[in-house]
CSV table of C-alpha atoms and ligand atoms in Angstrom, one decimal:
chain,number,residue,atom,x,y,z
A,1,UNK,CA,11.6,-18.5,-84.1
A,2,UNK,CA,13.0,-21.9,-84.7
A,3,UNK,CA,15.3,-22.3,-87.3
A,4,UNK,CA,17.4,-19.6,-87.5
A,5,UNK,CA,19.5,-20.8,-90.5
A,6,UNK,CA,22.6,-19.6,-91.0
A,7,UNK,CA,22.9,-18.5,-87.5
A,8,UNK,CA,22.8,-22.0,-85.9
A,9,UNK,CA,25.6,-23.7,-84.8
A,10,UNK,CA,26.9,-25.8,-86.8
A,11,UNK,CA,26.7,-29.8,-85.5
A,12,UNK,CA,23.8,-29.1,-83.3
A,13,UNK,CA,20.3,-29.8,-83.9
A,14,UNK,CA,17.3,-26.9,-84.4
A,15,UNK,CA,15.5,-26.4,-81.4
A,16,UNK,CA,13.5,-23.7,-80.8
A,17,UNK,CA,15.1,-22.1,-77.8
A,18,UNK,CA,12.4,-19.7,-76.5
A,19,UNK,CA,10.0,-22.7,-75.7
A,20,UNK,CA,12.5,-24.9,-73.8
A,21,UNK,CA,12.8,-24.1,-69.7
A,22,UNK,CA,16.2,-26.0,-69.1
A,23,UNK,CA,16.9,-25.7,-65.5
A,24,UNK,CA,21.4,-26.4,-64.4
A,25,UNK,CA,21.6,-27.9,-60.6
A,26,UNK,CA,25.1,-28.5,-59.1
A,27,UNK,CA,25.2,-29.4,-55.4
A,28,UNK,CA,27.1,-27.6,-53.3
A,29,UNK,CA,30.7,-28.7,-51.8
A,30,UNK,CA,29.4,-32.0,-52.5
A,31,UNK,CA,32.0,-34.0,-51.1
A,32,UNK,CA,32.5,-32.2,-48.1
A,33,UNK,CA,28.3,-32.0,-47.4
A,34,UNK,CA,27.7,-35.5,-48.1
A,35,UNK,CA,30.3,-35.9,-45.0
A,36,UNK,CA,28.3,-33.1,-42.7
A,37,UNK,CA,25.2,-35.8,-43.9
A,38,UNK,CA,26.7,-38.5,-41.5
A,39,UNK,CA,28.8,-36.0,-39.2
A,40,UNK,CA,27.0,-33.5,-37.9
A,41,UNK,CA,29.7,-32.5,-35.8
A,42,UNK,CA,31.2,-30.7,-39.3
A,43,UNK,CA,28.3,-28.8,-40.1
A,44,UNK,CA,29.3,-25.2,-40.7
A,45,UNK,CA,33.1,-25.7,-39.9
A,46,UNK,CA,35.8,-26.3,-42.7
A,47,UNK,CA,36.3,-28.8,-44.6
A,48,UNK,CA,38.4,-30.1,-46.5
A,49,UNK,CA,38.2,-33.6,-48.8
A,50,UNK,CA,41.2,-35.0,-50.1
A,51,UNK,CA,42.0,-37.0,-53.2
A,52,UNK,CA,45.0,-39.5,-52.3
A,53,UNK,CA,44.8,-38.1,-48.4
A,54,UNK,CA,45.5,-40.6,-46.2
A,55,UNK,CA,44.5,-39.5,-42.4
A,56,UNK,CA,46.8,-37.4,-40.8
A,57,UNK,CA,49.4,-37.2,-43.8
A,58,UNK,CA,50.2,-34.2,-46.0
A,59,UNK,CA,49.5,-36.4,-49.0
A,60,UNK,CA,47.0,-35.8,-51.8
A,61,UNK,CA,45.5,-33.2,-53.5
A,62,UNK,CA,41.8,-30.9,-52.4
A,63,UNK,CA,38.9,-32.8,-53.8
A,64,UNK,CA,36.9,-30.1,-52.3
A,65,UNK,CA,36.8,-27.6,-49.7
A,66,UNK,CA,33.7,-26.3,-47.9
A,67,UNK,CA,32.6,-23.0,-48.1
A,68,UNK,CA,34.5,-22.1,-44.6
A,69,UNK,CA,37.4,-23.6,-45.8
A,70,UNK,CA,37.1,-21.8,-49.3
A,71,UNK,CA,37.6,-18.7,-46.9
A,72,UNK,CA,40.7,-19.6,-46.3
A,73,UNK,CA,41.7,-19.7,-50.2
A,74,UNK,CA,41.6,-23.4,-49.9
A,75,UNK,CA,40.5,-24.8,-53.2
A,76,UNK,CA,39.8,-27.8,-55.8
A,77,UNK,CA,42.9,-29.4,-57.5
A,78,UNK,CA,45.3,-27.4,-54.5
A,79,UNK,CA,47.6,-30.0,-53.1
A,80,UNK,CA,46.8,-30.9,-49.1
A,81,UNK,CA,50.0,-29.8,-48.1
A,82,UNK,CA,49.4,-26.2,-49.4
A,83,UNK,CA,46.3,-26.3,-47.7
A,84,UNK,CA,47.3,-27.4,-44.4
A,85,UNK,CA,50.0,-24.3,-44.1
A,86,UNK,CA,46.4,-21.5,-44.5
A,87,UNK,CA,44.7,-24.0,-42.8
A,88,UNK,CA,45.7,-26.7,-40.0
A,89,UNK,CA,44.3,-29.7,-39.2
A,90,UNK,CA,42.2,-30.0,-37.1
A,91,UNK,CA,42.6,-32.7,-34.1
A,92,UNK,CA,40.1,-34.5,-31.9
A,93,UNK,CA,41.3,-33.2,-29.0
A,94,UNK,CA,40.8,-29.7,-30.1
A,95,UNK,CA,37.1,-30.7,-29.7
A,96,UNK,CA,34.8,-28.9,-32.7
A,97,UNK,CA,34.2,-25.1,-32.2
A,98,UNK,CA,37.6,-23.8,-31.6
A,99,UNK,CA,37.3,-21.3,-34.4
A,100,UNK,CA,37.7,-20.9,-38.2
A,101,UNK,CA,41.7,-21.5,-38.2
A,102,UNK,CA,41.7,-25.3,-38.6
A,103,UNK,CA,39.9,-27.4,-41.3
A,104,UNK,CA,38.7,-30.5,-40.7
A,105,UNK,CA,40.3,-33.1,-43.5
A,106,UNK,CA,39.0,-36.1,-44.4
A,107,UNK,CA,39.5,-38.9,-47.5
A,108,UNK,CA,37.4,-39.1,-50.2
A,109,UNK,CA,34.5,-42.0,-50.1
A,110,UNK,CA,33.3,-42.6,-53.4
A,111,UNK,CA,30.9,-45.1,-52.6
A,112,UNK,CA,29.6,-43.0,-50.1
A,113,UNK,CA,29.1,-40.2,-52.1
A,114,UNK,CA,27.5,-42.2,-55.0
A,115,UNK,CA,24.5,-43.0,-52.5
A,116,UNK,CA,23.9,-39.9,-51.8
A,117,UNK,CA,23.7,-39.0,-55.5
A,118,UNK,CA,21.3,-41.4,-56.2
A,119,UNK,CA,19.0,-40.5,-53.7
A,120,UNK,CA,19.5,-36.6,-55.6
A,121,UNK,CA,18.8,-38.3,-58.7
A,122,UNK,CA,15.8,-39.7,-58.3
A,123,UNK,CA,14.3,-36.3,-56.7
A,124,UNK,CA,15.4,-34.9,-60.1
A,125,UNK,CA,13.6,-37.3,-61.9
A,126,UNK,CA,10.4,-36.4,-60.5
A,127,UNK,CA,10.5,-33.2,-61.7
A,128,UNK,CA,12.1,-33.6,-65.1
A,129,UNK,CA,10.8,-34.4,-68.6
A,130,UNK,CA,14.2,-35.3,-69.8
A,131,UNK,CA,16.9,-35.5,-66.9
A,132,UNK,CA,20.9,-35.2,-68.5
A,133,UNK,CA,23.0,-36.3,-65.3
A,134,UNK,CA,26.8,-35.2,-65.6
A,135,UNK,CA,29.2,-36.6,-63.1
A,136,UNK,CA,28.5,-37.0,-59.5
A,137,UNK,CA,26.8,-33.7,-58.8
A,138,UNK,CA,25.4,-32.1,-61.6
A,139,UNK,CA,22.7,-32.3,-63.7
A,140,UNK,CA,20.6,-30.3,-66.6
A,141,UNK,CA,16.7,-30.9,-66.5
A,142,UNK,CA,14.5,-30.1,-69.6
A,143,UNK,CA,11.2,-28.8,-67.4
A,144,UNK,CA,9.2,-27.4,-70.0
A,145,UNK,CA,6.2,-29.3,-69.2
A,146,UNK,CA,6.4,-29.8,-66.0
A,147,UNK,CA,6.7,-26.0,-65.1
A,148,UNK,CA,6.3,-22.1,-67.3
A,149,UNK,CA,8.4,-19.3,-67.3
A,150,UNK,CA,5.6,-17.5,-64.8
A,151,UNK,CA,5.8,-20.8,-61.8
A,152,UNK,CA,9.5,-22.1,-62.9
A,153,UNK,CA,11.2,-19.9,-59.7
A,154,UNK,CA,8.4,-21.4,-57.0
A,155,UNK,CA,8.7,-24.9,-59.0
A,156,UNK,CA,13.1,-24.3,-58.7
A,157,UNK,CA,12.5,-23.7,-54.7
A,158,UNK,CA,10.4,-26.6,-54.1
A,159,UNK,CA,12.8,-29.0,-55.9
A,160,UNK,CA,15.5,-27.2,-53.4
A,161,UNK,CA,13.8,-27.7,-50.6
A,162,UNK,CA,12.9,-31.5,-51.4
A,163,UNK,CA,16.8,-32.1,-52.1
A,164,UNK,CA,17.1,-30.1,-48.6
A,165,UNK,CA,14.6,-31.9,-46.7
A,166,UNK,CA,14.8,-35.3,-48.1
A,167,UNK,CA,19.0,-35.7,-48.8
A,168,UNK,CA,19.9,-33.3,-46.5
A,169,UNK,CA,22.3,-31.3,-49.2
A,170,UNK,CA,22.0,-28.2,-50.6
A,171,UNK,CA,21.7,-27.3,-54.3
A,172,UNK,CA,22.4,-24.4,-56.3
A,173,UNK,CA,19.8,-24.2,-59.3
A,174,UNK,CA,19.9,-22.2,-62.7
A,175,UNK,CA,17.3,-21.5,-64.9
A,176,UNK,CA,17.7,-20.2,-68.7
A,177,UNK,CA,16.0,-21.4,-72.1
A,178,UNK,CA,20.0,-22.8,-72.8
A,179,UNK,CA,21.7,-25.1,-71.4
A,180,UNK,CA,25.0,-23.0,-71.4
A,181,UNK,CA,22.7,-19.9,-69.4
A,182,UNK,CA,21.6,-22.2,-66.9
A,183,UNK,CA,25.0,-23.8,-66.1
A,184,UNK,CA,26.5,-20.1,-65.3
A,185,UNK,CA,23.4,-19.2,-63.4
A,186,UNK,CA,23.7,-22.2,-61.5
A,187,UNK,CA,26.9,-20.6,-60.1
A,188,UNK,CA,26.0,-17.1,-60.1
A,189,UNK,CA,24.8,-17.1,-56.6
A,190,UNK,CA,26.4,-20.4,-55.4
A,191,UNK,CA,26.1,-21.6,-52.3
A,192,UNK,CA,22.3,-22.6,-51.7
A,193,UNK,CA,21.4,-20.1,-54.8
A,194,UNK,CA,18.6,-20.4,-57.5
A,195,UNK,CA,19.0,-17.2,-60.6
A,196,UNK,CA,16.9,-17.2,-63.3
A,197,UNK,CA,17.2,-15.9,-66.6
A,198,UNK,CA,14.4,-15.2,-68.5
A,199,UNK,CA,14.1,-15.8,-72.1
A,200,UNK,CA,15.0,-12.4,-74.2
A,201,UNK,CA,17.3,-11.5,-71.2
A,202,UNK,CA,19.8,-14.5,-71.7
A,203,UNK,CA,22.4,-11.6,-73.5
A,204,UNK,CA,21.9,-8.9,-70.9
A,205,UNK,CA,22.9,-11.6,-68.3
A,206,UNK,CA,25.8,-12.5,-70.2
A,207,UNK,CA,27.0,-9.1,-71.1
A,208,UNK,CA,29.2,-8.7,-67.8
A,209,UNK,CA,30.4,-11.6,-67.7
A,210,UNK,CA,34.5,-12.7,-68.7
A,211,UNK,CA,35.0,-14.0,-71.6
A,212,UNK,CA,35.5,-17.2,-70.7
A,213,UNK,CA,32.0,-17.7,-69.0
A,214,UNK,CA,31.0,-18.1,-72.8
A,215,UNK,CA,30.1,-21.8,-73.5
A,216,UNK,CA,33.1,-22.9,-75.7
A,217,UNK,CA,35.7,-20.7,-74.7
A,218,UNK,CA,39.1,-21.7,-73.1
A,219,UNK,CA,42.0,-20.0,-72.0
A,220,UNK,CA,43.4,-20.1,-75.1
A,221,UNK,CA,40.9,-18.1,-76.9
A,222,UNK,CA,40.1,-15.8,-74.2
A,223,UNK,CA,43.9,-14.9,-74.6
A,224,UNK,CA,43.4,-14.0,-77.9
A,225,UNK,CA,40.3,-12.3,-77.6
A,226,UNK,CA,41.5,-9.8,-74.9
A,227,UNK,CA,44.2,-9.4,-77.5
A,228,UNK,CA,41.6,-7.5,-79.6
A,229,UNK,CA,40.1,-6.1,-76.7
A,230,UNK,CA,37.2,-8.5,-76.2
A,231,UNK,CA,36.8,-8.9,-72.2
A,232,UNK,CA,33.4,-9.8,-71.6
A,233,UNK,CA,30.3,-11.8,-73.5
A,234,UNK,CA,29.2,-8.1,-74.2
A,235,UNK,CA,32.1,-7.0,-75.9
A,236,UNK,CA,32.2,-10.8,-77.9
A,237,UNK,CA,28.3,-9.8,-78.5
A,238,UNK,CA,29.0,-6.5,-80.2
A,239,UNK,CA,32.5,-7.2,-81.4
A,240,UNK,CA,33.1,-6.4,-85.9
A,241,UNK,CA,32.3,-9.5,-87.0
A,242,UNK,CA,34.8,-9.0,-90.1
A,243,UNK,CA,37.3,-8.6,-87.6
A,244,UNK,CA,36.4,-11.9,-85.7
A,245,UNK,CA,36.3,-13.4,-88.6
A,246,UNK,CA,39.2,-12.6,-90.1
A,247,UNK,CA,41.3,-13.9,-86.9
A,248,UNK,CA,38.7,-17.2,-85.9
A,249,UNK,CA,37.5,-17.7,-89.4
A,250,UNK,CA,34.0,-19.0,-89.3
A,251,UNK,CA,34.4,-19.7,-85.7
A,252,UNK,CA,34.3,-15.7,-85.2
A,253,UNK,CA,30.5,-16.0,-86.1
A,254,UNK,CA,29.4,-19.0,-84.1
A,255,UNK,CA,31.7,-17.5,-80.7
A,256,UNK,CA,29.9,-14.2,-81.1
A,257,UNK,CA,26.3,-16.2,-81.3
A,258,UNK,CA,27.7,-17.5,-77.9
A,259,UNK,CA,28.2,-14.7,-76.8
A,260,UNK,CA,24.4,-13.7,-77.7
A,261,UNK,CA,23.5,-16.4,-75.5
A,262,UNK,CA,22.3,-18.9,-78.4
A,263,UNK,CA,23.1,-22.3,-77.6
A,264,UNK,CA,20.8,-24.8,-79.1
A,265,UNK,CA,22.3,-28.3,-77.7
A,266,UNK,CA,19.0,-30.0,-76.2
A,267,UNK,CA,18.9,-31.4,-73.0
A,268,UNK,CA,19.5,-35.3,-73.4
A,269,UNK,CA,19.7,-38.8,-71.2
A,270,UNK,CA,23.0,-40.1,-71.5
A,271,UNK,CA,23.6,-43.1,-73.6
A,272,UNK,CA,23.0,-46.2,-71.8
A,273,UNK,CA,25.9,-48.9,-71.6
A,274,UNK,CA,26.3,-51.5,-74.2
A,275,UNK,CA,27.0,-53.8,-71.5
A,276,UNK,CA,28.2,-54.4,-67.8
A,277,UNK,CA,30.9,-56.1,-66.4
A,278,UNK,CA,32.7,-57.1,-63.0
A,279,UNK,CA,36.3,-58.7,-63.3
A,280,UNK,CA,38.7,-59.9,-59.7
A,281,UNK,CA,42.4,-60.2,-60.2
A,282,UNK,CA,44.3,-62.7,-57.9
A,283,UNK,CA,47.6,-61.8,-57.2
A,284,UNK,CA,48.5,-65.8,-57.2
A,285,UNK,CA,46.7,-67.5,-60.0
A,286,UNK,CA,44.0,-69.8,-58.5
A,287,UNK,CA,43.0,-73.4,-59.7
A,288,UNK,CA,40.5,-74.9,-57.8
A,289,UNK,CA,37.3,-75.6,-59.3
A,290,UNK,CA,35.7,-74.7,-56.4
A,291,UNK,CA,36.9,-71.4,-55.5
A,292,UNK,CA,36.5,-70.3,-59.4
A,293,UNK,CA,33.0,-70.9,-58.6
A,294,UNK,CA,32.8,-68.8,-56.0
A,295,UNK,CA,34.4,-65.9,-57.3
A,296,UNK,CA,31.6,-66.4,-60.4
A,297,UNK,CA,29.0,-66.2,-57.9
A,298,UNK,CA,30.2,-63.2,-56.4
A,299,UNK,CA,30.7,-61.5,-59.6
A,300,UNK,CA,27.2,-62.8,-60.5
A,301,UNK,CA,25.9,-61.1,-57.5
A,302,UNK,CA,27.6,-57.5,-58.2
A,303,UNK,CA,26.8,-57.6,-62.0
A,304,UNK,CA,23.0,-58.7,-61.7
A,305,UNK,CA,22.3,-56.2,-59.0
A,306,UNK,CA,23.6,-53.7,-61.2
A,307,UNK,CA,22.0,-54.1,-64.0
A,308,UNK,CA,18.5,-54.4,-62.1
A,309,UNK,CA,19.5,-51.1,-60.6
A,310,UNK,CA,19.9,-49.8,-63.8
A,311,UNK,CA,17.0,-51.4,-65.2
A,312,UNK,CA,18.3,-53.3,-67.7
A,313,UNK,CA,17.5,-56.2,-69.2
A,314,UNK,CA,20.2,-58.7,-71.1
A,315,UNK,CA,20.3,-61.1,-73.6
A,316,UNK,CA,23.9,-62.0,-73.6
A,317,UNK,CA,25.9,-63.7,-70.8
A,318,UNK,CA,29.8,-64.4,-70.7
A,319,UNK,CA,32.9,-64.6,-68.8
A,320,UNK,CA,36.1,-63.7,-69.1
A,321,UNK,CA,39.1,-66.0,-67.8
A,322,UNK,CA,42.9,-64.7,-68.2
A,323,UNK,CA,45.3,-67.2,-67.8
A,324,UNK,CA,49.3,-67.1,-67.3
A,325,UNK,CA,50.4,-65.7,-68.9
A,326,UNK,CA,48.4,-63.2,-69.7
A,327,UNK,CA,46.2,-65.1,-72.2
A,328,UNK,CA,42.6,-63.6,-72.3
A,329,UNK,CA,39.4,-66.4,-73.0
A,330,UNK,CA,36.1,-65.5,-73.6
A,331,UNK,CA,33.3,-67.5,-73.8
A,332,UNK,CA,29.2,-66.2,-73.8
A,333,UNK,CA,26.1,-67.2,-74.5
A,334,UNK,CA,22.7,-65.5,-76.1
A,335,UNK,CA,19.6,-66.4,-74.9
A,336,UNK,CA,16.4,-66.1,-77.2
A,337,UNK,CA,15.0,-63.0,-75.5
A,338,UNK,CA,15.9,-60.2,-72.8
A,339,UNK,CA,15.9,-60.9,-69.1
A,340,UNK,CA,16.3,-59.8,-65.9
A,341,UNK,CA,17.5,-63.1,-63.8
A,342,UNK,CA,20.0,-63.6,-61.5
A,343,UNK,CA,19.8,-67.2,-61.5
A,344,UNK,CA,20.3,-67.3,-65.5
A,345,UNK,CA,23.2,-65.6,-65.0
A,346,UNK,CA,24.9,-67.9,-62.3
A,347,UNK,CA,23.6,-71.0,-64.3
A,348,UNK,CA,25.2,-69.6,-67.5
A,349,UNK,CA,28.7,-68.5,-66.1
A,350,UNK,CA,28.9,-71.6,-63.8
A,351,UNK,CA,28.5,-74.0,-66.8
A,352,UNK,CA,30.6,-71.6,-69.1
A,353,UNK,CA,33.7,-72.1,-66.3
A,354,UNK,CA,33.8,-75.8,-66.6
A,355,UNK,CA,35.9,-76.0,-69.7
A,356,UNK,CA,38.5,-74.0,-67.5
A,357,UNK,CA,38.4,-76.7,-64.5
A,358,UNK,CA,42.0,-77.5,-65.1
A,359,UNK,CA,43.2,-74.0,-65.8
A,360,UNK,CA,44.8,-72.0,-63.6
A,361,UNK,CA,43.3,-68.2,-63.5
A,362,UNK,CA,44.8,-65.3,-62.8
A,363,UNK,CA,41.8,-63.0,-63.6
A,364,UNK,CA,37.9,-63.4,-63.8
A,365,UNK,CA,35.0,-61.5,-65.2
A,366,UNK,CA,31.4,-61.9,-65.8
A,367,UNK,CA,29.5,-59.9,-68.5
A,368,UNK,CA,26.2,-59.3,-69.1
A,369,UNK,CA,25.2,-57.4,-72.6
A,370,UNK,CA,23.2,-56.8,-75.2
A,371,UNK,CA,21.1,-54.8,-72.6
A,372,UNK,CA,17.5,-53.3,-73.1
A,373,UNK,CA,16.2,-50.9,-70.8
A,374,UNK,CA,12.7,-51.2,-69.4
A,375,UNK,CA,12.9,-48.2,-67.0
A,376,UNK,CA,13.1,-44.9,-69.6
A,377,UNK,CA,11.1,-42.7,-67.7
A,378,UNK,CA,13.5,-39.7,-69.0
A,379,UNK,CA,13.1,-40.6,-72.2
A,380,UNK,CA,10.8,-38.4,-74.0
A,381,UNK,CA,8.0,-39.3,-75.8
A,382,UNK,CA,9.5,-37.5,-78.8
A,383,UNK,CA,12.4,-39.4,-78.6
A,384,UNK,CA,10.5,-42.4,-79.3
A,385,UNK,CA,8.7,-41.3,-82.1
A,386,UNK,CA,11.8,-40.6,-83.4
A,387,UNK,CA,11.0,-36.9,-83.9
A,388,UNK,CA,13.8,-35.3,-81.7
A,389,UNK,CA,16.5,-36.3,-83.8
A,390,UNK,CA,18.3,-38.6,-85.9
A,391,UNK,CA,19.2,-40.9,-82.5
A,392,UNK,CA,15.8,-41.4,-81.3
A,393,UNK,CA,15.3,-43.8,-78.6
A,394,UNK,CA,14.1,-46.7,-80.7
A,395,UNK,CA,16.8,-45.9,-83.5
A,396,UNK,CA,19.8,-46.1,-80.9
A,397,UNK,CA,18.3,-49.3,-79.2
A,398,UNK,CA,18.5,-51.4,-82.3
A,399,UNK,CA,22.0,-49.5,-82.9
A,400,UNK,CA,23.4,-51.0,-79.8
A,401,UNK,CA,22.2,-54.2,-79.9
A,402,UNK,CA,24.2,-55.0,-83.4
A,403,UNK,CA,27.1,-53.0,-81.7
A,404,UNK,CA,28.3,-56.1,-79.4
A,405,UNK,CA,32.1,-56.7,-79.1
A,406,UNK,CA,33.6,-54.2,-77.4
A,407,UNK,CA,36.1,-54.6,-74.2
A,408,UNK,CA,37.7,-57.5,-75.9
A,409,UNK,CA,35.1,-59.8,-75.3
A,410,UNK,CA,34.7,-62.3,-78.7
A,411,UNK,CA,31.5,-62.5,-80.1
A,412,UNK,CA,31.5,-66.5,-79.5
A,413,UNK,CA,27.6,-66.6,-79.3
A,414,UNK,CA,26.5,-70.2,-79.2
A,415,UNK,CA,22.6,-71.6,-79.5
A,416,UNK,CA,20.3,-69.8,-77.5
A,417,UNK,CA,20.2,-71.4,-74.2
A,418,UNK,CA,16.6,-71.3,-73.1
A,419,UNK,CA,13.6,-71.3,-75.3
B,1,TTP,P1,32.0,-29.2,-58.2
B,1,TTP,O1,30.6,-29.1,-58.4
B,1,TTP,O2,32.9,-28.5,-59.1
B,1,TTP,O3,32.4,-28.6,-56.8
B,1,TTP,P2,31.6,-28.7,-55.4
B,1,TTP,O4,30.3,-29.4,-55.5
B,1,TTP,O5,32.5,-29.3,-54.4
B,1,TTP,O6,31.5,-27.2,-55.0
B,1,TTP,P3,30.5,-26.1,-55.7
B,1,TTP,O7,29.6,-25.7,-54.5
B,1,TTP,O8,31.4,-25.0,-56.2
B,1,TTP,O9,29.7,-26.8,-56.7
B,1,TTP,O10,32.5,-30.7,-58.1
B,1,TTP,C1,31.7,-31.7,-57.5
B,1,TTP,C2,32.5,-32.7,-56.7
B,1,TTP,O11,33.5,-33.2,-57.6
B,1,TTP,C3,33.3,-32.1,-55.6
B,1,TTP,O12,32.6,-32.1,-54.4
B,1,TTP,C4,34.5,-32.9,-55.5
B,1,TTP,C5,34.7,-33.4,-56.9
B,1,TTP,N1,35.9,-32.7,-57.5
B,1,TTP,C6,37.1,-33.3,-57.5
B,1,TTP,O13,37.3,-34.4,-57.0
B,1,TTP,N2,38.2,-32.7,-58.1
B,1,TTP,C7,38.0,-31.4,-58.7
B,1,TTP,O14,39.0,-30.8,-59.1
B,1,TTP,C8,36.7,-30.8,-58.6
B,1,TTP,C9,36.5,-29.4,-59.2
B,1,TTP,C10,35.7,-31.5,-58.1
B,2,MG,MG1,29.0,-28.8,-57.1
């Protein structure tokens, strides 16, 4: 069945759909459960997490809304003050418990919420050959290995319950041979759902389906495809393709393959950063030697850690020093080979400050680049061979590394600094 020809999408690669198990989980009212995670006191009441919100102000918009507040037609992207008239704040007086007609609202905590991802991600991990993160809480996992079309529902429930058990969040899974199937399965039975779509019935669960629950359709071209009486995938799947044609032009073909459920984008890891930086601003330009050293180390500190974190390994190390008034230096050094090294790092950007002794600094960064990963457990070994694709692994490696100055950093590499 792979290759279908013609019938592929154009700009994506062959892949033979019916083999792949690619498996869509999206956590539920993340925000607002990573809260109930360190306040139990929330658990199963609304509420609400605002963008902008400042505690006990009508400010902000709805990050999101938990399923109790969602009741209540509270919803992302509503501002707070709308909110707050279907739904009151709660106040710590009124004690918890005092029925559904007050929300509690709270700020959003990145950071916060970041952990808890993590901890999500590396549960995925375990039970992914290829893992594709997207934002904060989603994520497609390729899981044709690791599971078959006859275990993949028991395999789906375990990964829920570990993400249960272990995070202490819910997710809703979806399970297709597409990536654009499991995404809307993933939200067929949302919250705490798993659906899934077997190969050869990927068009019978779109068929009901709006139009715009097609992968690649926006409002714009649902508009016009109600205009021809097109309201579901079903109707897009069995629409004249002379007539779709003769409005989309060849876009009529590859929307009503969409509709067919064809979708032949593999699952894959995103591409890792070319390098990683930390910068401080002073609001009074500082001159001291001293102190400039001390911001280094700190930014030392944050940057190394990262890039551990990450796994990476660099080869490049520079700062960055703005002056007044607003006159940006860089400065960097290669070393001969990769390393992970916190104390390279400080001894690099501590000797690279000196020529600024006398300067006075209104901003400061610290860089490391020209990164190799040595933790690619995602990476397929097919990616390595270079078999996948035009960008395998290796191929985009040696890319990157000859892709340096980006972020307005000069390329000012001097001899390499340790042997
Ligand atoms: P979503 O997955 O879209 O929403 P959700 O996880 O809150 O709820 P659902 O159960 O429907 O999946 O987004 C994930 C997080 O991203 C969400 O918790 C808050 C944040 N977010 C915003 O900050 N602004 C937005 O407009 C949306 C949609 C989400
Ligand atoms: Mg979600």
């Amino acid at each position: 069945m792979a290759g279908r020809g013609s019938a592929e999408l154009p700009g994506v690669q062959d892949r033979d759909e019916s083999l792949s198990i690619v498996m869509h989980v999206d956590m539920d009212c993340f925000y607002a459960a990573c809260e109930r995670l360190r306040n139990p006191e929330l658990r199963d009441e609304p509420v609400v997490i605002g963008m902008g919100y400042d505690r006990g102000e009508p400010s902000g918009a709805v990050a999101t809304a938990s399923y109790e507040a969602r009741r209540y037609g509270v919803e992302s992207a509503m501002p707070i003050s709308e909110a707050l008239e279907s739904l009151p704040r709660r106040n710590a007086s009124s004690g918890g418990g005092n029925g559904d007609e007050t929300a509690y609202y709270l700020p959003v905590d990145m950071e916060y919420y970041k952990g808890v991802s993590n901890e999500v991600r590396e549960i995925l991990n375990e039970y992914a050959d290829v893992l594709e993160p997207v934002g904060i809480d989603e994520a497609y996992l390729d899981v044709s290995t690791k599971a078959s079309w006859n275990n993949v529902q028991k395999f789906a429930e375990e990964l829920k319950q570990r993400i249960e058990g272990e995070v202490g969040v819910t997710a809703s899974i979806g399970v297709a041979p597409t990536k654009s199937a499991a995404k809307i399965a993933s939200d067929y039975d949302k919250p705490d759902g798993l659906v899934v779509v077997n190969p050869g019935e990927v068009e019978e669960f779109l068929a009901p389906l709006k139009i715009e629950a097609v992968h690649g359709i926006g409002p714009v071209t649902a508009e016009e495809l109600r205009g021809i009486g097109v309201e579901t995938a079903g109707d897009l799947a069995e629409a004249d393709i002379g007539i779709l044609e003769e409005k989309f032009g060849s876009r009529g073909r590859e929307l009503r393959m969409r509709a067919l459920g064809h979708d032949s984008r593999a699952v894959s890891p995103p591409d890792d950063p070319k390098s990683m930086s930390r910068e401080k601003s002073f609001t009074e330009p500082i001159s001291d030697l001293e102190e400039k050293r001390q911001h280094i180390k700190r930014l030392v500190g944050d940057v190394a850690e990262r890039a551990h974190e990450r796994g990476a390994l660099y080869r490049t190390i520079g700062i960055k020093v703005v002056t007044p008034p607003f006159n940006v230096n860089t400065r960097e050094r290669s070393l001969s080979g990769p390393v992970d090294d916190p104390e390279v790092v400080e001894a690099v950007t501590q000797d690279l400050i000196e020529e600024f002794s006398d300067d006075e600094i209104r901003k400061l960064g610290v860089r490391v680049s020209n990164l190799v990963f040595s933790s690619r457990e995602q990476v397929t070994l097919e990616e390595w061979e270079g078999t996948n694709d035009a960008g395998s692994g290796v191929d985009r490696w040696f890319l990157k590394r000859v892709e340096q100055d980006e972020d307005g950093w000069k390329q000012l590499t001097l001899p390499d600094f340790i042997d």
